[in-house]
CSV table of C-alpha atoms in Angstrom, one decimal:
chain,number,residue,atom,x,y,z
A,187,UNK,CA,165.7,204.7,-8.0
A,188,UNK,CA,169.3,204.8,-9.2
A,189,UNK,CA,171.4,201.7,-8.6
A,190,UNK,CA,175.0,200.7,-8.2
A,191,UNK,CA,176.1,198.0,-10.6
A,192,UNK,CA,179.3,195.9,-10.7
A,193,UNK,CA,180.2,193.4,-13.4
A,194,UNK,CA,182.9,190.7,-13.4
A,195,UNK,CA,183.9,188.4,-16.3
A,196,UNK,CA,183.8,184.9,-15.0
A,197,UNK,CA,183.8,182.7,-18.2
A,198,UNK,CA,183.4,179.0,-17.5
A,199,UNK,CA,182.3,179.4,-13.9
A,200,UNK,CA,179.2,177.8,-12.5
A,201,UNK,CA,176.7,179.6,-10.3
A,202,UNK,CA,177.6,177.4,-7.4
A,203,UNK,CA,181.2,178.5,-7.7
A,204,UNK,CA,180.3,182.2,-7.1
A,205,UNK,CA,179.7,183.7,-3.7
A,206,UNK,CA,178.4,187.2,-3.1
A,207,UNK,CA,178.4,188.5,0.5
A,208,UNK,CA,177.7,191.8,2.3
A,209,UNK,CA,179.8,192.4,5.4
A,210,UNK,CA,178.4,194.7,8.2
A,211,UNK,CA,176.2,196.4,5.6
A,212,UNK,CA,179.2,198.4,4.2
A,213,UNK,CA,181.3,195.9,2.2
A,214,UNK,CA,180.3,193.9,-0.8
A,215,UNK,CA,182.6,190.9,-1.5
A,216,UNK,CA,182.5,188.8,-4.7
A,217,UNK,CA,184.4,185.6,-4.6
A,218,UNK,CA,184.9,182.9,-7.3
A,219,UNK,CA,186.5,179.5,-6.8
A,220,UNK,CA,187.0,177.6,-10.0
A,221,UNK,CA,188.1,174.0,-10.4
A,222,UNK,CA,188.2,172.4,-13.8
A,223,UNK,CA,188.8,168.7,-14.1
A,224,UNK,CA,189.4,167.0,-17.4
A,225,UNK,CA,190.0,163.4,-18.2
A,226,UNK,CA,190.9,161.7,-21.4
A,227,UNK,CA,191.7,158.1,-22.1
A,228,UNK,CA,191.9,155.6,-24.8
A,229,UNK,CA,193.1,152.0,-24.9
A,230,UNK,CA,196.8,153.0,-24.6
A,231,UNK,CA,196.8,156.0,-22.1
A,232,UNK,CA,194.8,157.8,-19.5
A,233,UNK,CA,195.3,161.5,-18.7
A,234,UNK,CA,193.7,163.5,-15.9
A,235,UNK,CA,194.1,167.3,-15.5
A,236,UNK,CA,192.9,169.5,-12.7
A,237,UNK,CA,193.2,173.3,-12.8
A,238,UNK,CA,192.1,175.6,-10.0
A,239,UNK,CA,191.9,179.3,-9.6
A,240,UNK,CA,190.1,181.9,-7.5
A,241,UNK,CA,189.7,185.6,-7.1
A,242,UNK,CA,188.0,187.9,-4.7
A,243,UNK,CA,187.0,191.6,-4.9
A,244,UNK,CA,185.8,193.9,-2.2
A,245,UNK,CA,183.8,197.1,-2.7
A,246,UNK,CA,182.8,199.6,-0.1
A,247,UNK,CA,179.1,200.4,-0.3
A,248,UNK,CA,177.8,204.0,0.1
A,249,UNK,CA,175.6,204.8,3.1
A,250,UNK,CA,172.5,204.9,0.9
A,251,UNK,CA,172.9,201.3,-0.4
A,252,UNK,CA,169.9,199.1,0.2
A,253,UNK,CA,171.7,195.9,1.0
A,254,UNK,CA,168.4,194.0,1.5
A,255,UNK,CA,167.6,194.5,-2.2
A,256,UNK,CA,170.8,193.3,-3.8
A,257,UNK,CA,170.3,191.2,-6.9
A,258,UNK,CA,172.9,189.0,-8.7
A,259,UNK,CA,172.8,187.3,-12.1
A,260,UNK,CA,175.2,185.2,-14.1
A,261,UNK,CA,174.7,185.2,-17.9
A,262,UNK,CA,177.1,184.4,-20.8
A,263,UNK,CA,180.1,184.5,-18.5
A,264,UNK,CA,179.3,187.9,-16.9
A,265,UNK,CA,178.4,188.2,-13.2
A,266,UNK,CA,176.2,191.3,-12.6
A,267,UNK,CA,175.6,192.6,-9.0
A,268,UNK,CA,173.0,195.3,-8.7
A,269,UNK,CA,172.7,197.3,-5.4
A,270,UNK,CA,169.6,199.6,-5.2
A,271,UNK,CA,169.9,202.9,-3.4
A,272,UNK,CA,167.6,203.7,-0.5
A,273,UNK,CA,165.1,206.5,-1.3
A,274,UNK,CA,166.6,209.0,1.1
A,275,UNK,CA,164.6,212.2,1.4
A,276,UNK,CA,166.7,215.2,2.4
A,277,UNK,CA,165.8,216.1,6.0
A,278,UNK,CA,165.6,219.8,7.0
A,279,UNK,CA,168.6,220.8,9.0
A,280,UNK,CA,168.0,221.6,12.7
A,281,UNK,CA,170.3,224.6,13.3
A,282,UNK,CA,170.5,226.1,16.8
A,283,UNK,CA,172.5,229.2,17.7
A,284,UNK,CA,174.5,229.2,20.9
A,285,UNK,CA,175.5,232.4,22.6
A,286,UNK,CA,179.2,232.9,23.3
A,287,UNK,CA,179.8,233.8,26.9
């Protein structure tokens, strides 16, 4: 079964900082909120830094997306989101002729 795959580079981001949501079964949203705190000190000084950043991306899912089977993984700074496609069998068309009066 073919899949839809999206990747995002999120180096230095923890799993708990990543949010993947599906809205109304048609929109996939990937959000990352990153806060980095760094403190250094010695006997003469103390320095504290805090950097923050975020990003969000939205993708429209096709009608045959199986939103119940979405899988996400974060490895080596790359977030991968896999959306399987439903096994849709082509239905025979029901065609009816209508007389023109």
